[in-house]
Tab-separated table of C-alpha atoms and ligand atoms in Angstrom:
chain	number	residue	atom	x	y	z
J	16	UNK	CA	-51.742	-32.826	-88.010
J	17	UNK	CA	-50.894	-29.225	-87.115
J	18	UNK	CA	-54.661	-28.506	-86.850
J	19	UNK	CA	-55.057	-31.405	-84.441
J	20	UNK	CA	-52.299	-30.237	-82.151
J	21	UNK	CA	-53.524	-26.728	-82.201
J	22	UNK	CA	-56.932	-27.866	-81.082
J	23	UNK	CA	-55.538	-30.010	-78.355
J	24	UNK	CA	-53.555	-26.938	-77.066
J	25	UNK	CA	-56.707	-24.822	-77.274
J	26	UNK	CA	-58.716	-27.515	-75.433
J	27	UNK	CA	-56.277	-27.967	-72.669
J	28	UNK	CA	-55.960	-24.203	-72.125
J	29	UNK	CA	-59.750	-23.864	-71.823
J	30	UNK	CA	-59.820	-26.681	-69.316
J	31	UNK	CA	-57.025	-25.192	-67.356
J	32	UNK	CA	-58.490	-21.775	-67.338
J	33	UNK	CA	-61.947	-23.074	-66.331
J	34	UNK	CA	-60.428	-25.109	-63.495
J	35	UNK	CA	-58.326	-22.214	-62.347
J	36	UNK	CA	-61.250	-19.890	-62.242
J	37	UNK	CA	-63.100	-22.423	-60.182
J	38	UNK	CA	-60.338	-22.256	-57.430
J	39	UNK	CA	-61.068	-18.521	-56.887
J	40	UNK	CA	-63.802	-18.973	-54.281
J	41	UNK	CA	-65.815	-16.127	-55.818
J	42	UNK	CA	-69.069	-15.409	-53.992
J	43	UNK	CA	-72.150	-15.598	-56.242
J	44	UNK	CA	-74.905	-13.073	-55.772
J	45	UNK	CA	-78.660	-13.652	-55.738
J	46	UNK	CA	-80.387	-16.950	-54.851
J	47	UNK	CA	-78.146	-19.951	-54.808
J	48	UNK	CA	-78.242	-22.151	-57.911
J	49	UNK	CA	-80.122	-25.472	-57.682
J	50	UNK	CA	-78.034	-28.582	-58.181
J	51	UNK	CA	-79.545	-32.071	-58.412
J	52	UNK	CA	-77.260	-34.921	-57.303
J	53	UNK	CA	-77.634	-38.276	-58.871
J	54	UNK	CA	-75.587	-40.950	-56.793
J	55	UNK	CA	-74.430	-44.069	-58.659
J	56	UNK	CA	-71.682	-45.345	-56.318
J	57	UNK	CA	-67.978	-45.793	-56.928
J	58	UNK	CA	-65.089	-45.322	-54.426
J	59	UNK	CA	-66.465	-41.930	-53.370
J	60	UNK	CA	-69.154	-44.129	-51.801
J	61	UNK	CA	-66.655	-46.697	-50.787
J	62	UNK	CA	-66.286	-48.349	-47.336
J	63	UNK	CA	-63.142	-49.904	-45.996
J	64	UNK	CA	-62.736	-53.642	-45.705
J	65	UNK	CA	-59.978	-55.906	-44.208
J	66	UNK	CA	-58.374	-56.233	-47.642
J	67	UNK	CA	-59.020	-52.735	-49.030
J	68	UNK	CA	-62.554	-51.310	-49.547
J	69	UNK	CA	-65.851	-51.984	-51.348
J	70	UNK	CA	-67.052	-49.407	-53.828
J	71	UNK	CA	-70.715	-48.286	-53.764
J	72	UNK	CA	-71.540	-48.829	-50.121
J	73	UNK	CA	-72.068	-45.496	-48.525
J	74	UNK	CA	-75.227	-43.477	-49.092
J	75	UNK	CA	-75.204	-40.096	-50.726
J	76	UNK	CA	-76.785	-38.615	-47.680
J	77	UNK	CA	-73.795	-39.663	-45.594
J	78	UNK	CA	-71.327	-38.495	-48.280
J	79	UNK	CA	-72.837	-35.036	-48.336
J	80	UNK	CA	-72.939	-34.722	-44.474
J	81	UNK	CA	-69.103	-34.756	-44.724
J	82	UNK	CA	-69.050	-31.654	-46.930
J	83	UNK	CA	-71.263	-29.017	-45.181
J	84	UNK	CA	-69.438	-26.212	-47.209
J	85	UNK	CA	-71.404	-27.255	-50.313
J	86	UNK	CA	-74.457	-25.439	-49.037
J	87	UNK	CA	-72.544	-22.145	-49.351
J	88	UNK	CA	-72.487	-22.601	-53.171
J	89	UNK	CA	-75.661	-24.327	-54.107
J	90	UNK	CA	-79.056	-25.499	-52.936
J	91	UNK	CA	-78.788	-29.304	-53.171
J	92	UNK	CA	-81.187	-32.221	-53.441
J	93	UNK	CA	-80.209	-35.805	-54.233
J	94	UNK	CA	-81.269	-39.261	-55.252
J	95	UNK	CA	-79.580	-42.573	-54.823
J	96	UNK	CA	-79.906	-43.825	-58.483
J	97	UNK	CA	-77.856	-46.943	-57.804
J	98	UNK	CA	-74.871	-47.897	-55.635
J	99	UNK	CA	-72.296	-49.854	-57.603
J	100	UNK	CA	-68.635	-49.958	-58.456
J	101	UNK	CA	-68.501	-48.438	-61.969
J	102	UNK	CA	-66.980	-51.645	-63.341
J	103	UNK	CA	-70.632	-52.893	-63.130
J	104	UNK	CA	-71.923	-50.024	-65.227
J	105	UNK	CA	-73.637	-51.273	-68.406
J	106	UNK	CA	-75.459	-50.169	-71.444
J	107	UNK	CA	-78.877	-50.646	-69.665
J	108	UNK	CA	-77.860	-48.393	-66.690
J	109	UNK	CA	-76.452	-45.806	-69.076
J	110	UNK	CA	-79.844	-45.677	-70.992
J	111	UNK	CA	-81.756	-45.288	-67.633
J	112	UNK	CA	-79.181	-42.596	-66.458
J	113	UNK	CA	-79.416	-40.527	-69.636
J	114	UNK	CA	-83.286	-40.650	-69.413
J	115	UNK	CA	-83.177	-39.593	-65.881
J	116	UNK	CA	-80.783	-36.708	-66.502
J	117	UNK	CA	-82.923	-35.547	-69.409
J	118	UNK	CA	-86.047	-35.772	-67.189
J	119	UNK	CA	-84.428	-33.665	-64.460
J	120	UNK	CA	-83.176	-31.105	-66.780
J	121	UNK	CA	-86.467	-30.866	-68.613
J	122	UNK	CA	-88.247	-30.227	-65.322
J	123	UNK	CA	-86.705	-26.786	-65.441
J	124	UNK	CA	-86.141	-26.903	-61.713
J	125	UNK	CA	-82.429	-27.268	-61.548
J	126	UNK	CA	-79.405	-25.257	-62.869
J	127	UNK	CA	-76.966	-28.203	-62.991
J	128	UNK	CA	-76.576	-31.998	-62.363
J	129	UNK	CA	-73.790	-33.642	-60.424
J	130	UNK	CA	-73.372	-37.362	-60.733
J	131	UNK	CA	-71.261	-39.352	-58.182
J	132	UNK	CA	-69.562	-42.159	-60.020
J	133	UNK	CA	-66.596	-44.647	-59.940
J	134	UNK	CA	-63.610	-43.580	-61.966
J	135	UNK	CA	-62.973	-46.921	-63.609
J	136	UNK	CA	-65.539	-46.186	-66.525
J	137	UNK	CA	-66.289	-42.510	-65.648
J	138	UNK	CA	-65.070	-41.442	-69.082
J	139	UNK	CA	-67.444	-43.808	-70.805
J	140	UNK	CA	-70.474	-42.689	-68.794
J	141	UNK	CA	-69.553	-39.067	-69.433
J	142	UNK	CA	-69.141	-39.733	-73.192
J	143	UNK	CA	-72.404	-41.549	-73.444
J	144	UNK	CA	-74.225	-38.741	-71.546
J	145	UNK	CA	-72.653	-36.090	-73.693
J	146	UNK	CA	-74.054	-37.730	-76.780
J	147	UNK	CA	-77.535	-38.296	-75.331
J	148	UNK	CA	-78.407	-35.233	-73.189
J	149	UNK	CA	-79.779	-32.342	-74.998
J	150	UNK	CA	-79.904	-29.502	-72.492
J	151	UNK	CA	-77.041	-27.075	-72.203
J	152	UNK	CA	-77.057	-26.995	-68.445
J	153	UNK	CA	-73.890	-28.217	-66.832
J	154	UNK	CA	-73.588	-31.918	-65.978
J	155	UNK	CA	-70.547	-33.121	-64.007
J	156	UNK	CA	-69.350	-36.622	-62.839
J	157	UNK	CA	-67.342	-36.647	-59.680
J	158	UNK	CA	-65.329	-39.498	-58.217
J	159	UNK	CA	-62.659	-40.286	-55.753
J	160	UNK	CA	-59.799	-42.764	-55.400
J	161	UNK	CA	-60.049	-43.176	-51.579
J	162	UNK	CA	-63.142	-44.479	-49.834
J	163	UNK	CA	-65.502	-42.280	-48.082
J	164	UNK	CA	-64.378	-43.429	-44.671
J	165	UNK	CA	-60.645	-42.983	-45.294
J	166	UNK	CA	-59.046	-40.410	-43.020
J	167	UNK	CA	-57.636	-38.731	-46.202
J	168	UNK	CA	-60.644	-39.122	-48.338
J	169	UNK	CA	-60.466	-37.099	-51.617
J	170	UNK	CA	-64.276	-37.220	-52.296
J	171	UNK	CA	-65.148	-34.076	-50.233
J	172	UNK	CA	-62.592	-31.980	-52.099
J	173	UNK	CA	-63.647	-33.198	-55.423
J	174	UNK	CA	-67.328	-32.546	-54.700
J	175	UNK	CA	-66.584	-28.958	-53.619
J	176	UNK	CA	-64.496	-28.468	-56.640
J	177	UNK	CA	-67.273	-29.741	-58.834
J	178	UNK	CA	-70.061	-27.726	-57.191
J	179	UNK	CA	-68.033	-24.567	-57.369
J	180	UNK	CA	-67.396	-25.217	-61.111
J	181	UNK	CA	-70.877	-26.041	-62.218
J	182	UNK	CA	-72.592	-23.098	-60.653
J	183	UNK	CA	-70.375	-20.675	-62.734
J	184	UNK	CA	-71.900	-19.246	-65.934
J	185	UNK	CA	-69.035	-20.453	-68.159
J	186	UNK	CA	-70.011	-24.033	-67.289
J	187	UNK	CA	-73.130	-23.868	-69.354
J	188	UNK	CA	-72.993	-25.208	-72.821
J	189	UNK	CA	-69.863	-27.368	-72.525
J	190	UNK	CA	-69.365	-31.116	-72.731
J	191	UNK	CA	-70.305	-33.171	-69.920
J	192	UNK	CA	-67.429	-32.857	-67.382
J	193	UNK	CA	-65.519	-35.237	-65.025
J	194	UNK	CA	-63.859	-33.977	-61.787
J	195	UNK	CA	-61.164	-35.796	-59.973
J	196	UNK	CA	-57.983	-34.667	-58.107
J	197	UNK	CA	-59.467	-31.178	-57.879
J	198	UNK	CA	-59.416	-30.861	-61.719
J	199	UNK	CA	-61.963	-30.894	-64.408
J	200	UNK	CA	-61.857	-32.634	-67.740
J	201	UNK	CA	-64.392	-32.688	-70.523
J	202	UNK	CA	-66.043	-35.948	-71.774
J	203	UNK	CA	-64.338	-36.141	-75.214
J	204	UNK	CA	-60.783	-35.924	-73.663
J	205	UNK	CA	-60.961	-37.510	-70.218
J	206	UNK	CA	-59.416	-40.874	-69.704
J	207	UNK	CA	-58.273	-42.767	-66.584
J	208	UNK	CA	-54.422	-43.040	-66.873
J	209	UNK	CA	-53.539	-44.363	-63.417
J	210	UNK	CA	-54.713	-47.250	-61.334
J	211	UNK	CA	-54.086	-45.693	-57.984
J	212	UNK	CA	-53.099	-41.985	-58.032
J	213	UNK	CA	-55.714	-39.585	-56.611
J	214	UNK	CA	-55.027	-37.758	-59.864
J	215	UNK	CA	-55.994	-40.676	-62.005
J	216	UNK	CA	-57.709	-38.845	-64.814
J	217	UNK	CA	-56.083	-36.829	-67.574
J	218	UNK	CA	-56.990	-35.485	-71.005
J	219	UNK	CA	-56.055	-37.091	-74.318
J	220	UNK	CA	-55.682	-35.351	-77.659
J	221	UNK	CA	-59.129	-34.791	-79.299
J	222	UNK	CA	-59.975	-33.204	-82.563
J	223	UNK	CA	-63.602	-32.599	-82.245
J	224	UNK	CA	-65.591	-30.980	-79.485
J	225	UNK	CA	-69.323	-31.500	-78.854
J	226	UNK	CA	-71.164	-29.607	-76.211
J	227	UNK	CA	-74.018	-31.829	-75.024
J	228	UNK	CA	-76.766	-29.553	-76.315
J	229	UNK	CA	-75.356	-30.017	-79.987
J	230	UNK	CA	-77.758	-31.778	-82.180
J	231	UNK	CA	-76.377	-35.250	-82.115
J	232	UNK	CA	-79.623	-36.872	-83.257
J	233	UNK	CA	-79.192	-39.591	-80.684
J	234	UNK	CA	-82.526	-39.714	-78.653
J	235	UNK	CA	-82.300	-42.870	-76.421
J	236	UNK	CA	-84.998	-42.073	-73.886
J	237	UNK	CA	-87.401	-44.652	-75.450
J	238	UNK	CA	-84.877	-47.322	-76.169
J	239	UNK	CA	-84.753	-50.577	-74.119
J	240	UNK	CA	-81.400	-51.609	-75.307
J	241	UNK	CA	-78.349	-50.729	-77.559
J	242	UNK	CA	-76.937	-52.631	-80.528
J	243	UNK	CA	-74.276	-55.016	-79.375
J	244	UNK	CA	-70.820	-53.792	-80.046
J	245	UNK	CA	-67.668	-55.373	-78.676
J	246	UNK	CA	-64.086	-54.530	-78.400
J	247	UNK	CA	-61.184	-56.783	-79.487
J	248	UNK	CA	-57.767	-56.001	-77.937
J	249	UNK	CA	-54.766	-56.625	-80.253
J	250	UNK	CA	-51.218	-57.608	-79.197
J	251	UNK	CA	-48.173	-59.296	-80.598
J	252	UNK	CA	-49.310	-62.663	-81.729
J	253	UNK	CA	-52.950	-62.181	-81.034
J	254	UNK	CA	-55.198	-64.896	-82.502
J	255	UNK	CA	-58.736	-64.340	-84.049
J	256	UNK	CA	-60.505	-66.203	-81.276
J	257	UNK	CA	-62.002	-63.184	-79.657
J	258	UNK	CA	-62.934	-61.552	-82.983
J	259	UNK	CA	-64.612	-64.772	-84.129
J	260	UNK	CA	-66.520	-65.028	-81.040
J	261	UNK	CA	-68.091	-61.632	-81.358
J	262	UNK	CA	-68.770	-62.267	-85.049
J	263	UNK	CA	-70.424	-65.628	-84.285
J	264	UNK	CA	-72.470	-64.151	-81.381
J	265	UNK	CA	-74.068	-61.751	-83.952
J	266	UNK	CA	-72.534	-58.484	-82.790
J	267	UNK	CA	-73.563	-55.534	-85.084
J	268	UNK	CA	-70.326	-53.764	-84.519
J	269	UNK	CA	-66.738	-54.533	-83.362
J	270	UNK	CA	-64.136	-52.054	-82.305
J	271	UNK	CA	-60.503	-53.172	-83.004
J	272	UNK	CA	-58.116	-51.814	-80.436
J	273	UNK	CA	-55.202	-52.183	-82.817
J	274	UNK	CA	-51.539	-51.865	-82.107
J	275	UNK	CA	-49.804	-48.617	-82.894
J	276	UNK	CA	-51.666	-46.672	-85.578
J	277	UNK	CA	-54.628	-49.079	-85.419
J	278	UNK	CA	-52.665	-51.786	-87.120
J	279	UNK	CA	-53.846	-55.379	-87.204
J	280	UNK	CA	-52.040	-58.583	-87.922
J	281	UNK	CA	-52.991	-60.161	-91.338
J	282	UNK	CA	-55.283	-62.847	-89.748
J	283	UNK	CA	-57.254	-60.100	-87.849
J	284	UNK	CA	-57.489	-57.737	-90.800
J	285	UNK	CA	-58.677	-60.562	-93.190
J	286	UNK	CA	-61.282	-61.777	-90.729
J	287	UNK	CA	-62.421	-58.166	-89.956
J	288	UNK	CA	-62.726	-57.506	-93.693
J	289	UNK	CA	-64.836	-60.663	-94.139
J	290	UNK	CA	-67.001	-59.515	-91.321
J	291	UNK	CA	-67.568	-56.151	-93.044
J	292	UNK	CA	-68.866	-58.036	-96.155
J	293	UNK	CA	-71.333	-59.863	-93.937
J	294	UNK	CA	-72.747	-56.660	-92.520
J	295	UNK	CA	-70.682	-56.037	-89.307
J	296	UNK	CA	-69.470	-52.411	-88.743
J	297	UNK	CA	-65.743	-52.492	-87.883
J	298	UNK	CA	-64.103	-49.631	-86.343
J	299	UNK	CA	-60.269	-49.421	-86.370
J	300	UNK	CA	-59.075	-47.910	-83.157
J	301	UNK	CA	-55.762	-48.119	-81.159
J	302	UNK	CA	-54.691	-49.326	-77.717
J	303	UNK	CA	-52.410	-46.186	-77.626
J	304	UNK	CA	-54.216	-43.301	-75.821
J	305	UNK	CA	-52.624	-40.402	-77.794
J	306	UNK	CA	-52.444	-39.547	-81.605
J	307	UNK	CA	-55.644	-41.097	-82.865
J	308	UNK	CA	-56.238	-43.459	-85.935
J	309	UNK	CA	-56.973	-41.848	-89.339
J	310	UNK	CA	-57.603	-43.151	-92.817
J	311	UNK	CA	-55.043	-40.888	-94.375
J	312	UNK	CA	-51.320	-41.670	-93.985
J	313	UNK	CA	-51.544	-45.107	-92.299
J	314	UNK	CA	-50.823	-48.666	-93.392
J	315	UNK	CA	-54.498	-49.933	-93.698
J	316	UNK	CA	-56.798	-49.018	-96.675
J	317	UNK	CA	-59.978	-48.384	-94.707
J	318	UNK	CA	-61.874	-47.416	-97.890
J	319	UNK	CA	-61.053	-50.583	-99.660
J	320	UNK	CA	-61.685	-52.917	-96.710
J	321	UNK	CA	-64.808	-51.061	-95.434
J	322	UNK	CA	-63.325	-50.120	-91.999
J	323	UNK	CA	-64.073	-46.986	-89.999
J	324	UNK	CA	-61.086	-45.091	-88.476
J	325	UNK	CA	-61.755	-43.976	-84.946
J	326	UNK	CA	-60.079	-40.565	-85.166
J	327	UNK	CA	-59.153	-39.487	-81.673
J	328	UNK	CA	-61.628	-41.723	-79.877
J	329	UNK	CA	-60.280	-44.522	-77.664
J	330	UNK	CA	-61.694	-48.092	-78.256
J	331	UNK	CA	-64.029	-47.691	-75.284
J	332	UNK	CA	-65.419	-44.384	-76.524
J	333	UNK	CA	-65.513	-45.655	-80.121
J	334	UNK	CA	-67.738	-48.573	-78.877
J	335	UNK	CA	-70.171	-45.994	-77.324
J	336	UNK	CA	-70.333	-43.831	-80.519
J	337	UNK	CA	-70.746	-46.867	-82.679
J	338	UNK	CA	-73.641	-48.197	-80.512
J	339	UNK	CA	-75.401	-44.852	-80.732
J	340	UNK	CA	-74.680	-44.399	-84.486
J	341	UNK	CA	-76.246	-47.846	-85.116
J	342	UNK	CA	-79.408	-46.676	-83.423
J	343	UNK	CA	-79.959	-44.127	-86.192
J	344	UNK	CA	-78.225	-45.432	-89.301
J	345	UNK	CA	-76.528	-48.351	-91.044
J	346	UNK	CA	-74.785	-46.095	-93.617
J	347	UNK	CA	-71.003	-46.396	-93.337
J	348	UNK	CA	-70.358	-42.899	-94.742
J	349	UNK	CA	-72.555	-41.285	-92.161
J	350	UNK	CA	-70.968	-43.280	-89.372
J	351	UNK	CA	-67.522	-42.420	-90.731
J	352	UNK	CA	-68.495	-38.704	-90.599
J	353	UNK	CA	-69.438	-39.051	-86.890
J	354	UNK	CA	-66.005	-40.404	-86.087
J	355	UNK	CA	-64.053	-37.946	-88.231
J	356	UNK	CA	-65.990	-34.700	-87.699
J	357	UNK	CA	-67.966	-35.224	-84.537
J	358	UNK	CA	-71.726	-35.596	-84.777
J	359	UNK	CA	-72.878	-32.000	-85.624
J	360	UNK	CA	-75.411	-32.108	-88.407
F	407	LIG	N1	-63.899	-49.800	-58.947
F	407	LIG	C1	-64.084	-48.506	-58.562
F	407	LIG	C2	-65.086	-47.705	-59.310
F	407	LIG	O1	-64.850	-47.348	-60.491
F	407	LIG	C3	-62.755	-47.927	-58.364
F	407	LIG	C4	-62.442	-46.598	-58.849
F	407	LIG	C5	-63.042	-45.413	-58.313
F	407	LIG	O2	-64.220	-45.347	-57.966
F	407	LIG	O3	-62.388	-44.511	-58.102
F	407	LIG	O4	-66.217	-47.573	-58.975
């Protein structure tokens, strides 16, 4: 446990130092770095309506016109990849996006990639890309909590913060990053913790760190789809209806967002253990954002029941890791090692 806390302290510190160094406004010498922008939508591309706003409406061209200062730091070009609220992100778009990012980086023409993105599932996209992109050049996702046409829009400031960060040498070889509220978080730790604040992202405790050029072994560019993995949310008195539905639908893996330390009521535990016997991979995670779920020291005998403890990954990130793991192996010990030790080989 001590080791985990130390690692969290180290990670938080490096992120803070990195973010602080980005505020210094240092001038870069030589030709400007080349940054390719891939726009996917989100509130940063939102337009106001009578009741609030619609995400994913404003083009990247218009968004960039509002931040002319960006040109001082990088030579930019852009593409409108899609224009959606990130609640509509899905496995298929993630596969296409990872393929596109790999293509752009392999072209050798760019020093970094910036992706505009909604904050609702930003941490999931960042985590997916972190496991499927294989070039060390910086990749950052940038969001906003106020629409592009708001008088106090936060998108321009976040874009400027992100561009200033990714053109710095220390941005190379890190995890995929997320930028919001003028701060930068890395994919493994980032999570949305507030439905409205402009500072809606923060970092949870993580006990492994995986720069996106690490050899994950997850090569998805030729995949059309991912194995189906669902998440079951647990609560006081939860029934097994949702778990049964995933099992009956033939899902290959199920993540249980358990209570507390990944605990499950008896009915859920028994059905999940039965599902394991029928070949379904079960990850035991927690609805609590801090602390993680581990096989040692808890109330559930993962070894005996055939469950995989999620370690520090949230249910939504566990789902992504399990989907990718199932593209390369069915071996439970190998999958356990991904969750416990990261996916270095
Ligand atoms: N639904 C929006 C999205 O994720 C809202 C949050 C945001 O962009 O900040 O795209």
